[in-house]
Short mmCIF file of C-alpha atoms in Angstrom, two decimals:
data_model
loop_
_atom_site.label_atom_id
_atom_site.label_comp_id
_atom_site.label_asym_id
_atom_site.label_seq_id
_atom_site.Cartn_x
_atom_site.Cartn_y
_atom_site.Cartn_z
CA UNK A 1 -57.80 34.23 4.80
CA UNK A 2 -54.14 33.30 6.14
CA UNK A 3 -52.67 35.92 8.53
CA UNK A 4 -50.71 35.85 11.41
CA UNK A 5 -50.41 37.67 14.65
CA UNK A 6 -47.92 40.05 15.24
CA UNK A 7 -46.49 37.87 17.76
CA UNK A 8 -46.82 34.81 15.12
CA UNK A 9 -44.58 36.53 12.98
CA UNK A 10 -42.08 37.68 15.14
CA UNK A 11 -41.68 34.09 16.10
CA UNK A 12 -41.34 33.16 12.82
CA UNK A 13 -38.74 35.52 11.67
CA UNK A 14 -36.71 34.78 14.79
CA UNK A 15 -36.52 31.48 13.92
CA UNK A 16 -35.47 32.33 10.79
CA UNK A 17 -33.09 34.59 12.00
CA UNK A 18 -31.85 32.16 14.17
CA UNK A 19 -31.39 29.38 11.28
CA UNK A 20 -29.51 30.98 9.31
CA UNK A 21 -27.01 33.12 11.54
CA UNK A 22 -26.53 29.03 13.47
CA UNK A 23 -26.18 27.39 9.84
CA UNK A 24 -23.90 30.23 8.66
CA UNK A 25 -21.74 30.69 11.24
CA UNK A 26 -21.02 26.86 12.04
CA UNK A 27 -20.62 26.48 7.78
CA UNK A 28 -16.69 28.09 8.05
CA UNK A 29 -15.93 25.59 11.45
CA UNK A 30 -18.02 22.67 9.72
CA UNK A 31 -15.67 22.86 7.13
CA UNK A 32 -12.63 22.84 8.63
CA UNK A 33 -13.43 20.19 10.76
CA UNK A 34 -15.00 17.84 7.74
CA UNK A 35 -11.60 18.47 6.19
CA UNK A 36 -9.39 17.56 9.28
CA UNK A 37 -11.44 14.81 9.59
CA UNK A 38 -11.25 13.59 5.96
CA UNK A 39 -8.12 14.66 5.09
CA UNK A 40 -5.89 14.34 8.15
CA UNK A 41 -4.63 11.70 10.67
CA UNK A 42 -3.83 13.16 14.37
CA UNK A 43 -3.75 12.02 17.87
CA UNK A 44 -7.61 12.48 19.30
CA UNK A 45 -8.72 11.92 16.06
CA UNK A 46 -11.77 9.88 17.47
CA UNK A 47 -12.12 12.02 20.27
CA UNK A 48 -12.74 15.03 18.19
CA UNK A 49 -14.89 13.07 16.18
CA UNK A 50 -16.74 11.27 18.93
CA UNK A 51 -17.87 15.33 20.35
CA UNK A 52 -18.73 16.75 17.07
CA UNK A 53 -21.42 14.20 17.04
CA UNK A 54 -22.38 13.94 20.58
CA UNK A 55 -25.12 16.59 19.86
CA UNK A 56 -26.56 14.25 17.84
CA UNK A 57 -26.65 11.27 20.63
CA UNK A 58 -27.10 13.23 23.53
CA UNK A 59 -30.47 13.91 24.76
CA UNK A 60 -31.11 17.49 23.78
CA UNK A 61 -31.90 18.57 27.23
CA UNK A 62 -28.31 17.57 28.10
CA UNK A 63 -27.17 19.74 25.10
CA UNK A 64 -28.91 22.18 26.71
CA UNK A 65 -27.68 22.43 29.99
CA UNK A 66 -23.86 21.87 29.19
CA UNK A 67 -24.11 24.85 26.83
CA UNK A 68 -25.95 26.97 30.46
CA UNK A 69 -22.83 25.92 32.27
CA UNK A 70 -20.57 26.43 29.79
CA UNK A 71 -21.58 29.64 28.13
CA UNK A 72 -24.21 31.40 31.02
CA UNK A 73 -22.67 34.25 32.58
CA UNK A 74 -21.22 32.67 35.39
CA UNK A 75 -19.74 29.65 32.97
CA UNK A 76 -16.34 29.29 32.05
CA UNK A 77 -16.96 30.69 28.51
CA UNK A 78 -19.60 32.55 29.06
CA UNK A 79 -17.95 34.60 32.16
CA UNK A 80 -14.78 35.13 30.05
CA UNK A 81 -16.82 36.56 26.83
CA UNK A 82 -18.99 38.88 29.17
CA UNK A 83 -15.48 41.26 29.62
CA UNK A 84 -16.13 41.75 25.49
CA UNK A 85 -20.08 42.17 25.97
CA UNK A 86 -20.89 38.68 24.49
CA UNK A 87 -23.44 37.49 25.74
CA UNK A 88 -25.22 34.03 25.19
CA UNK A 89 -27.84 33.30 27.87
CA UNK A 90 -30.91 34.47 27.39
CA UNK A 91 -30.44 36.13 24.04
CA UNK A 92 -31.29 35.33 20.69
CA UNK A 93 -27.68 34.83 20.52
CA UNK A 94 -27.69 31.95 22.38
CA UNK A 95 -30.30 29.99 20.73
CA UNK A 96 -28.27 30.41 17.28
CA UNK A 97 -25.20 28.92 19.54
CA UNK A 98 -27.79 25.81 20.66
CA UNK A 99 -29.39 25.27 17.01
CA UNK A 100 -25.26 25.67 15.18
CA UNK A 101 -23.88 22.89 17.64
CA UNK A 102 -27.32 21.33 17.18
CA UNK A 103 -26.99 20.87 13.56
CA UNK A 104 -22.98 21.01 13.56
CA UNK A 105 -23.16 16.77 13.97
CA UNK A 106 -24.70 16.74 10.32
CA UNK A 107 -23.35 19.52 8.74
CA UNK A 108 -19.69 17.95 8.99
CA UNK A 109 -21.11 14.40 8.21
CA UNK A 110 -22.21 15.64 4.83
CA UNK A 111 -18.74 17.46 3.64
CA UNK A 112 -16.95 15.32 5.32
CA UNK A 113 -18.63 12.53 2.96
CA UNK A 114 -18.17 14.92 0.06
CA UNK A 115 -14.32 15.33 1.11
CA UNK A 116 -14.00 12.00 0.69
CA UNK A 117 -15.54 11.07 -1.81
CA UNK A 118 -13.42 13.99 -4.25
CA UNK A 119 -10.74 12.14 -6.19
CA UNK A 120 -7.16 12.92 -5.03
CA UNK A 121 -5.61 12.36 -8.03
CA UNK A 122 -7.56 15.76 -9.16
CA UNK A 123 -5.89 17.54 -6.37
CA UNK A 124 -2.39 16.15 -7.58
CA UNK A 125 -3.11 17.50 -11.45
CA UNK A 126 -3.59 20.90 -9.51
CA UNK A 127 -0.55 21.41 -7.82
CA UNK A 128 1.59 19.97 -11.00
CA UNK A 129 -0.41 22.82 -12.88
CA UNK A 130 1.42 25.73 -9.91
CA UNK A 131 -1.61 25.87 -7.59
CA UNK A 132 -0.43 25.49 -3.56
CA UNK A 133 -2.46 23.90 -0.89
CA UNK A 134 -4.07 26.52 -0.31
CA UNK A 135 -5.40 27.24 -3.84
CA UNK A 136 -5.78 23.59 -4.60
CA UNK A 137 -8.16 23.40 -1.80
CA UNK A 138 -9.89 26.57 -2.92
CA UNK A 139 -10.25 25.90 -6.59
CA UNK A 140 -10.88 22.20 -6.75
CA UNK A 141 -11.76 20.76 -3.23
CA UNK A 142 -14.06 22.97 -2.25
CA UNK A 143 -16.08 23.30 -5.54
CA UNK A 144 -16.29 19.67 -6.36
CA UNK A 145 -17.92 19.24 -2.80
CA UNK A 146 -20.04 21.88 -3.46
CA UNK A 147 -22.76 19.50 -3.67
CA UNK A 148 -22.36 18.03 -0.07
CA UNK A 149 -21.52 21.38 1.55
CA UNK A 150 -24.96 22.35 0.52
CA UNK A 151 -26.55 19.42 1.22
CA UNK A 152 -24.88 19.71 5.03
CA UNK A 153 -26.18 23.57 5.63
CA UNK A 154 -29.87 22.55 4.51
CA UNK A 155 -29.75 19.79 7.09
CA UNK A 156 -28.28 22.27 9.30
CA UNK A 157 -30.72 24.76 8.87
CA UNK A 158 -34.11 22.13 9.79
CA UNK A 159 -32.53 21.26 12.31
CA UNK A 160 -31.78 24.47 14.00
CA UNK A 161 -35.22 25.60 12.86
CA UNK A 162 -36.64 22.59 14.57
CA UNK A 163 -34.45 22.69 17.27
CA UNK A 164 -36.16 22.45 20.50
CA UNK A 165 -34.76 20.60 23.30
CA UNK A 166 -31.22 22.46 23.84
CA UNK A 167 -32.30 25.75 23.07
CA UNK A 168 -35.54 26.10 25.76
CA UNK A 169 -32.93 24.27 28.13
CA UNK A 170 -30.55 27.33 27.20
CA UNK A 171 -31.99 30.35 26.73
CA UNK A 172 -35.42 29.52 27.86
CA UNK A 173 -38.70 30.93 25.97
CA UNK A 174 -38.94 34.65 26.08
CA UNK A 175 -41.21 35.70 23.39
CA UNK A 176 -39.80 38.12 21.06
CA UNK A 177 -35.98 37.03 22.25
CA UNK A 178 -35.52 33.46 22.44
CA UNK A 179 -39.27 32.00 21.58
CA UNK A 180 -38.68 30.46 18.09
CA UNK A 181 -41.34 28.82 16.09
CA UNK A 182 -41.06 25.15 18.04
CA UNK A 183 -41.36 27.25 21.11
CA UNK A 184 -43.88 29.30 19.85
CA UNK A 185 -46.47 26.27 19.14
CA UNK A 186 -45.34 24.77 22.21
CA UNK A 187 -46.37 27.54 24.06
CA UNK A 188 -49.50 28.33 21.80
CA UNK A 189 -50.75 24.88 22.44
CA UNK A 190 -50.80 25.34 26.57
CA UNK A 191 -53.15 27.84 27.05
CA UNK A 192 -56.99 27.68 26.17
CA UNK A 193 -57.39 28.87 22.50
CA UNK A 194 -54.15 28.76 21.30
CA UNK A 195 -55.02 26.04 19.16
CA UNK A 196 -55.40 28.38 16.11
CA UNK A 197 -52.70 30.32 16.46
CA UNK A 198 -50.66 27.00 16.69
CA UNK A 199 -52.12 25.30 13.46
CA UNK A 200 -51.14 28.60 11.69
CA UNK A 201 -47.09 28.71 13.07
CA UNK A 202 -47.21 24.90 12.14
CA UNK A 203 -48.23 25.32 8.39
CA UNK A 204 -45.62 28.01 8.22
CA UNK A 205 -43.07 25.50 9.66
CA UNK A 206 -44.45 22.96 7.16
CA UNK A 207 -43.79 25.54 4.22
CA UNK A 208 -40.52 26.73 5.22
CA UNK A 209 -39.28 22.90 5.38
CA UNK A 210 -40.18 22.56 1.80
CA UNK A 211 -39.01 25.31 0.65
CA UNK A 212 -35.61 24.46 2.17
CA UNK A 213 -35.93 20.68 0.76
CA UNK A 214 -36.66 22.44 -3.02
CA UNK A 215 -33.83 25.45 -3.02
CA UNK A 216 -31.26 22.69 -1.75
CA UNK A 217 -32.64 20.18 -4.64
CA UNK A 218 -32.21 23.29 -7.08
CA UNK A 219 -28.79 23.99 -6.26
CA UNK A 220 -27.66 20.70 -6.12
CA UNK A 221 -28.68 19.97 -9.48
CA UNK A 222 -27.06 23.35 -10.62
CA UNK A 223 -23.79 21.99 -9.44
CA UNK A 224 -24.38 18.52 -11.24
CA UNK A 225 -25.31 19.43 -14.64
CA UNK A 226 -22.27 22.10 -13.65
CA UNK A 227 -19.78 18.94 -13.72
CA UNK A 228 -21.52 16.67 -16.50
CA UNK A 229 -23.13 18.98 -18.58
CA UNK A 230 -22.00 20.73 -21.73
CA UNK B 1 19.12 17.57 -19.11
CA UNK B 2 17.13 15.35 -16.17
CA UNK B 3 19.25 13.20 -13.86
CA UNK B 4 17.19 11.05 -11.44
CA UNK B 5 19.03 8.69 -9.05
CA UNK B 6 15.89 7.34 -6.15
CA UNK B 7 15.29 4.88 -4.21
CA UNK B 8 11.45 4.44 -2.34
CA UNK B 9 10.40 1.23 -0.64
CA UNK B 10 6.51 0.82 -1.10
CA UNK B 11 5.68 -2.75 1.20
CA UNK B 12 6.80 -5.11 -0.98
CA UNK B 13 8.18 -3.61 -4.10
CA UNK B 14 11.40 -1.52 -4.08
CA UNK B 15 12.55 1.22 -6.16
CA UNK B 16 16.19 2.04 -6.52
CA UNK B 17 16.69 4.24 -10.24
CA UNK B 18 19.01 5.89 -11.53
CA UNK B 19 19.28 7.24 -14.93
CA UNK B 20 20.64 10.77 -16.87
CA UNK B 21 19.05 11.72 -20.24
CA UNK B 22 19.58 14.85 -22.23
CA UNK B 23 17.36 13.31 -25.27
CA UNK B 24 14.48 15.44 -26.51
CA UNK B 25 12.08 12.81 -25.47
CA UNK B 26 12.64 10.07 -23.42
CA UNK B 27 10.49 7.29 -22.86
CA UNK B 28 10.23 4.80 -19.73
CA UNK B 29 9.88 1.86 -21.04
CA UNK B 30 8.88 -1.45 -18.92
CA UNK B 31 5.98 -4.21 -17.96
CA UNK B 32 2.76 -3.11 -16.23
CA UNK B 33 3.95 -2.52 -12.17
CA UNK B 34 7.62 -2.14 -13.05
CA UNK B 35 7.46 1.10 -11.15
CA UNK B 36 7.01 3.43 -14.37
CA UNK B 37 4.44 5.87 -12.90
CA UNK B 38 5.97 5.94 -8.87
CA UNK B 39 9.24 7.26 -11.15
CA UNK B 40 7.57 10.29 -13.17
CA UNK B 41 5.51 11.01 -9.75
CA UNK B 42 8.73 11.39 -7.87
CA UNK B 43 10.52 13.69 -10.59
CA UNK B 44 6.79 15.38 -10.68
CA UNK B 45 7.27 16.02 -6.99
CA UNK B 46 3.66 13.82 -6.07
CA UNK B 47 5.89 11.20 -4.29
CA UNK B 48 8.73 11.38 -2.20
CA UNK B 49 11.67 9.39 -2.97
CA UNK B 50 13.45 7.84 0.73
CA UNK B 51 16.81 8.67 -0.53
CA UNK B 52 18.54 10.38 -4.01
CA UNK B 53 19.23 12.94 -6.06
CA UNK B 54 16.41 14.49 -8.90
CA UNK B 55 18.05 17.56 -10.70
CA UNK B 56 16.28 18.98 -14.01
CA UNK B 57 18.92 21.17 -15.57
CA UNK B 58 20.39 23.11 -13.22
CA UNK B 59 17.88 23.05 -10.61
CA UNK B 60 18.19 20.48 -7.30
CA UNK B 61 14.54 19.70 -7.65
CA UNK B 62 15.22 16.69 -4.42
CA UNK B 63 18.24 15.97 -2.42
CA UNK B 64 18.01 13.71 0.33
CA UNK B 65 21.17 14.73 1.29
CA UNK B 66 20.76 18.12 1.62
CA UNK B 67 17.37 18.18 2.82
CA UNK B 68 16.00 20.03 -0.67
CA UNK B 69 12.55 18.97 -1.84
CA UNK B 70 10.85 20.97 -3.76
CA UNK B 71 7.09 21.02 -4.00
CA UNK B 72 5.27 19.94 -7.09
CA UNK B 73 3.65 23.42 -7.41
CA UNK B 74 6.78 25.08 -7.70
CA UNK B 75 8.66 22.52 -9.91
CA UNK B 76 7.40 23.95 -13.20
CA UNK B 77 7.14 20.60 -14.72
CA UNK B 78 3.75 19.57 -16.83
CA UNK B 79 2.01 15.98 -16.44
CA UNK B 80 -0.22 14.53 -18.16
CA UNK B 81 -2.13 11.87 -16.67
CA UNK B 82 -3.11 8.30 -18.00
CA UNK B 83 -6.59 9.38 -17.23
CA UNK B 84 -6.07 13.21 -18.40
CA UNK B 85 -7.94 14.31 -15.02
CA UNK B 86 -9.49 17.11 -16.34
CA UNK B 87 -11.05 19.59 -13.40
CA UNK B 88 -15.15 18.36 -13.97
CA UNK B 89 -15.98 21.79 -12.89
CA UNK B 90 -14.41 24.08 -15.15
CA UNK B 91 -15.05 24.50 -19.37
CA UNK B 92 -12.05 23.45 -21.51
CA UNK B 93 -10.82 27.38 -21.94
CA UNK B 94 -10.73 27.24 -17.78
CA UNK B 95 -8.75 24.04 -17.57
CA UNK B 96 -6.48 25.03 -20.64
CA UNK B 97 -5.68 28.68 -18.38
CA UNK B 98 -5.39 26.77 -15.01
CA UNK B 99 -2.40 26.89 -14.60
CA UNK B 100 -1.58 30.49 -15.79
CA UNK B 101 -4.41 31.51 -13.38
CA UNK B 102 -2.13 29.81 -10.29
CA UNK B 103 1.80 30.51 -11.58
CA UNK B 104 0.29 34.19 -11.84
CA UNK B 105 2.52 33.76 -15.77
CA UNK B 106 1.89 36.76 -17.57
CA UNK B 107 -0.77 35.71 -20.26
CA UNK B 108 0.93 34.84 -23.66
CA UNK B 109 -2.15 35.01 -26.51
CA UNK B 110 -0.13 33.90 -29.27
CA UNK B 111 1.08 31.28 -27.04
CA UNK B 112 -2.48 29.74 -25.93
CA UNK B 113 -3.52 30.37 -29.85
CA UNK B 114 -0.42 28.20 -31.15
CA UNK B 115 -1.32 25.31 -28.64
CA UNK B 116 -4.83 25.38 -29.43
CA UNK B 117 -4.43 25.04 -33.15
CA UNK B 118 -1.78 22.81 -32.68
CA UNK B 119 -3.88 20.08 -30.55
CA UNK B 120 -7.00 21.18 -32.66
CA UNK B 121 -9.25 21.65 -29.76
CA UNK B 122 -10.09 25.28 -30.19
CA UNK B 123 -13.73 24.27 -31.15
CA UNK B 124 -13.91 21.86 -28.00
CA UNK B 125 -13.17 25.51 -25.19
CA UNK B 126 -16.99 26.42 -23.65
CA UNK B 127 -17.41 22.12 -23.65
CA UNK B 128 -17.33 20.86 -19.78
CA UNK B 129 -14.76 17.88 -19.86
CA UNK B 130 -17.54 15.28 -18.58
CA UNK B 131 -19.31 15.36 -22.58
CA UNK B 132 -15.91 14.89 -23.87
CA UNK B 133 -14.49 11.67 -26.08
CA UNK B 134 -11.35 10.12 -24.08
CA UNK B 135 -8.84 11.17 -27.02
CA UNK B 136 -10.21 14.98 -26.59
CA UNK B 137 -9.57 15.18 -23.51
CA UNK B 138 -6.26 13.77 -23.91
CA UNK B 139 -5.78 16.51 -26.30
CA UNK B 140 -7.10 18.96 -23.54
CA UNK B 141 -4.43 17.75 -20.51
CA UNK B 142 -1.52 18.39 -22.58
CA UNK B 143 -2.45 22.03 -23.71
CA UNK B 144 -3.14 22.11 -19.89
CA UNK B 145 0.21 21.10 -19.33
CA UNK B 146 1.97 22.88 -22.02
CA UNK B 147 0.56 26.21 -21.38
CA UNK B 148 2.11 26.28 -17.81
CA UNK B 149 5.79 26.80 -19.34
CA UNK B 150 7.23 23.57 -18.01
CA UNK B 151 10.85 22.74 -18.18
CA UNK B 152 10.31 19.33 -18.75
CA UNK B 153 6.35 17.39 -19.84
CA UNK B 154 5.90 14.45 -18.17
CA UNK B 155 3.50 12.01 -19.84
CA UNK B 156 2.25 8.82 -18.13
CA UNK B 157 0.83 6.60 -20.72
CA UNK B 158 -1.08 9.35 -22.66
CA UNK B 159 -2.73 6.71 -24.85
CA UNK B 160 -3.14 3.62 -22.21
CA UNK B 161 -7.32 4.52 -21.78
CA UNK B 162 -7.53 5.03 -25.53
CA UNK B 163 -8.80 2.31 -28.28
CA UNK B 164 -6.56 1.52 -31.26
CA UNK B 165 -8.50 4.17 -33.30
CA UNK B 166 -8.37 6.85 -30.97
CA UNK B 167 -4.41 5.47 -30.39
CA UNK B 168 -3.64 6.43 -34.09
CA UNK B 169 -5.53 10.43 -34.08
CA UNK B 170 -3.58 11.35 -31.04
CA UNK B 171 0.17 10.22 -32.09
CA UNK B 172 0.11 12.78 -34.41
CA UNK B 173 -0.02 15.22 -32.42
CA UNK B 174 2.08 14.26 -29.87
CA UNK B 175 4.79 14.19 -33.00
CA UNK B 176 3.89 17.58 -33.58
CA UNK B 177 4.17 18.41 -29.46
CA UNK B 178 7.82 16.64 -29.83
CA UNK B 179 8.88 18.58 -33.73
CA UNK B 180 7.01 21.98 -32.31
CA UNK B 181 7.19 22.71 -28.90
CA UNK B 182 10.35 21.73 -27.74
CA UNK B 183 9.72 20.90 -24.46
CA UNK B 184 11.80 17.88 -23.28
CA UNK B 185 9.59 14.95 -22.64
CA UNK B 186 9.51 11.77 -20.53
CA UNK B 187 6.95 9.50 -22.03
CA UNK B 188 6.07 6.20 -19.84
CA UNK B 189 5.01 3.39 -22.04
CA UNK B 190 5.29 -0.29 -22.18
CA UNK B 191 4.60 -0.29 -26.07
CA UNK B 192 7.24 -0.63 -28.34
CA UNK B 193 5.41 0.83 -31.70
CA UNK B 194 4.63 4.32 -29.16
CA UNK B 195 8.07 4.56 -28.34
CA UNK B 196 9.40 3.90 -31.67
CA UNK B 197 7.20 7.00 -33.22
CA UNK B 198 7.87 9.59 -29.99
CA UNK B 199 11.20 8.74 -28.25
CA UNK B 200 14.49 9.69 -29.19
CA UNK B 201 16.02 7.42 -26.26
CA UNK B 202 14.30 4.94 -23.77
CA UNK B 203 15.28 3.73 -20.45
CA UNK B 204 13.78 0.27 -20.04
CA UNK B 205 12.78 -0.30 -16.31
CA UNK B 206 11.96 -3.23 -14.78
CA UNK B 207 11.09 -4.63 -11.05
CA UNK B 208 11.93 -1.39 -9.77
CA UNK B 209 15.47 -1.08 -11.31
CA UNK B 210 16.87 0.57 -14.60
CA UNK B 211 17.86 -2.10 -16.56
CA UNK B 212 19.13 -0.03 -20.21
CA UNK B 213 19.49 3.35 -21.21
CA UNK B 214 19.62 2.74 -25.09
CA UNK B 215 18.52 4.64 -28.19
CA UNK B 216 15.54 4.06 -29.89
CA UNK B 217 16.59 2.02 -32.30
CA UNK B 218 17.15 -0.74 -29.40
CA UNK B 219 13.56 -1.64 -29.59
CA UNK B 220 13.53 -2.77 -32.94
CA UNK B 221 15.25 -6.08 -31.72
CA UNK B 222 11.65 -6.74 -29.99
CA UNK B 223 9.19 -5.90 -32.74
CA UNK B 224 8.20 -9.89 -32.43
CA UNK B 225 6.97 -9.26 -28.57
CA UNK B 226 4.94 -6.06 -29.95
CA UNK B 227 3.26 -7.57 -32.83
#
């Protein structure tokens, strides 16, 4: 029989935890910058788009330690949110910060590919039908790239549940605060007879991947037969 | 009563037009890349003119003089587009009440009913505009466009992504839009037979400058180029 240790599963659901509040909270800034990207032309166009995917180039570990600087407590960010009792280092917190700018790279690659790929002309029928930007944006942009957007947060999610690298750099590997499920096997496979205990977090990695991979595949082929079908 | 007087320089091709028409429907007549379609955009509001004057009754819709340019959203006036751009993502019913849903209109039910029976597309409303035939949804964008209460109905070659057969069902009712609805029109078109059916008067542009403002009956004298 499958089972996990107490201190399996409270890997696990951090990791969860940690997925999701990363993939949801970068999903409002993801698309905002997809858009700008897409949709706009402005000075340090290429820089902003040359540090939204640095994550992606940049050795994790390097990730890692800019975010420590930046947002530990006696970083520039990190000092300044302390006087409001936000606090990234060593917290849960903070690995959700590493995994969302983690997975930010390729959540704005996918809308911003969606974005692009919407037909204008729709946008123009819109407003001639009374609807400002604003509404436009809300009732014909941002449906029709319903498919990427979701497409974007799945990616988003793996890869803050795989994330590694950044986060252990970060917030280092407290069980029960900042150990996620990469961590956890890590850790599990260091000490003598941790072997099971790591064979067990990795088939619930495996099955949380495909589950991920089969809701996205469902909902993207909701929204398609949503725009073809009958 | 629509009086446009624009001028736009796109690279190579210039537009300087200026026309009035009070006519219940008139059509824009001219050769493919005459500037038909960069015309109805800029009295749509889609494309800014560099300099002129665009006023729709008595309303300064643009004046380059005085700095006036209203957006599309507010202009009130209805397109519909050579390739009907229906929203993929919404049934018929919710692309027919689009534009009630944005102008926050009050909702008119005898209104929507006498459009609907009118274009004949009242079984077509829980369809999704992707399983539609191309004269359908033809039918669809100009309910869409009607519905919204324009002042003036702008249509850009309603007919151009059509075949002859489909051609012939949808004249019809844009006869019956033109007797019934009484919406002035601006109908772009570079076919004489069209024009002869729907317009009352036709301002024939071409190379980017208005070259007559006739009536209708001008056209016969070019049935030979049409046939």
């Amino acid at each position: 029989m499958f089972y996990l240790s107490p201190d399996e599963w409270i890997a696990v659901q951090l990791s969860l935890r940690i997925a999701i509040v990363a993939t949801l909270t970068a999903l409002p800034f993801g698309i905002a910058v997809a858009w700008l990207l897409a949709r706009k032309d402005f000075w340090g166009k290429a820089l902003v788009d040359g540090l939204v995917h640095l994550p992606l180039v940049l050795p994790p570990v390097v990730t890692g330690y800019l975010l420590l600087i930046t947002f530990g407590r006696k970083g520039l960010v990190g000092g300044f949110l302390e006087n409001f009792g936000i606090v990234f280092s060593f917290r849960w917190t903070g690995a959700a910060l590493a995994c969302g700018i983690m997975g930010f790279p390729l959540l704005v690659r996918a809308i911003r590919l969606s974005f692009e790929s919407i037909d204008r002309k729709l946008e123009d029928a819109a407003s001639t039908l009374g609807a400002n930007r604003l509404r436009v944006f809300l009732t014909v942009t941002l449906p029709l790239a319903l498919p990427g957007i979701i497409a974007g947060m799945v990616l988003c999610f793996a890869k803050a549940l795989g994330e590694f690298g950044a986060t252990i750099t970060f917030v280092s590997n407290i069980p029960g605060e900042t150990q996620t499920l990469s961590a956890a096997i890590y850790s599990f496979m260091q000490v003598p007879r941790g072997e099971d205990a790591a064979a067990r977090l990795v088939v619930v990695a495996i099955i949380i991947a495909l589950a991920a991979l089969i809701v996205s595949e469902w909902l993207a082929r909701r929204a398609g037969t949503r725009f073809h079908g009958e | 009563m629509l009086s446009v007087d624009v001028e736009k320089k796109l690279g190579d091709f210039s537009l300087a037009a200026s026309f009035e028409t009070a006519g219940d429907v008139t059509a824009l007549f001219g050769p493919s890349g005459a500037g038909k379609t960069t015309l109805v955009n800029m009295i749509a509001g889609l494309v800014t003119p560099d300099r002129g004057r665009i006023v729709l009754d008595d309303a300064v819709l643009f004046d380059s003089a005085t700095g006036i340019n209203i957006p599309a959203h507010r202009r009130r006036i209805g397109y519909v587009f050579q390739e009907g751009r229906l929203f993929p993502h919404m049934t018929v019913a919710r692309n027919l009440d689009y534009g009630h849903r944005m102008n926050g209109l009050p909702f008119d039910a005898a209104e929507a009913n006498r459009v609907i029976d009118m274009l004949d597309i009242r079984s077509l409303l829980e369809r999704r505009p992707g399983k539609l035939s191309g004269g359908e949804r033809q039918r669809i964008a100009v309910g869409r466009a009607l519905l919204t209460r324009p002042r003036l109905l702008l249509l850009d070659e309603p007919l151009a992504s059509l075949d002859a057969k489909r051609k012939s069902e949808i004249l019809p009712y844009l006869e019956k839009l033109r007797d019934e609805a009484r919406v002035p029109m601006v109908y772009v078109s570079h076919t004489p037979s069209e024009i002869r059916r729907i317009a009352t008067s036709v301002v024939w542009l071409d190379g980017g400058r208005v070259t007559a403002v006739r009536g209708v009956a001008f056209l016969d004298t070019m049935r030979a180029i049409d046939s």
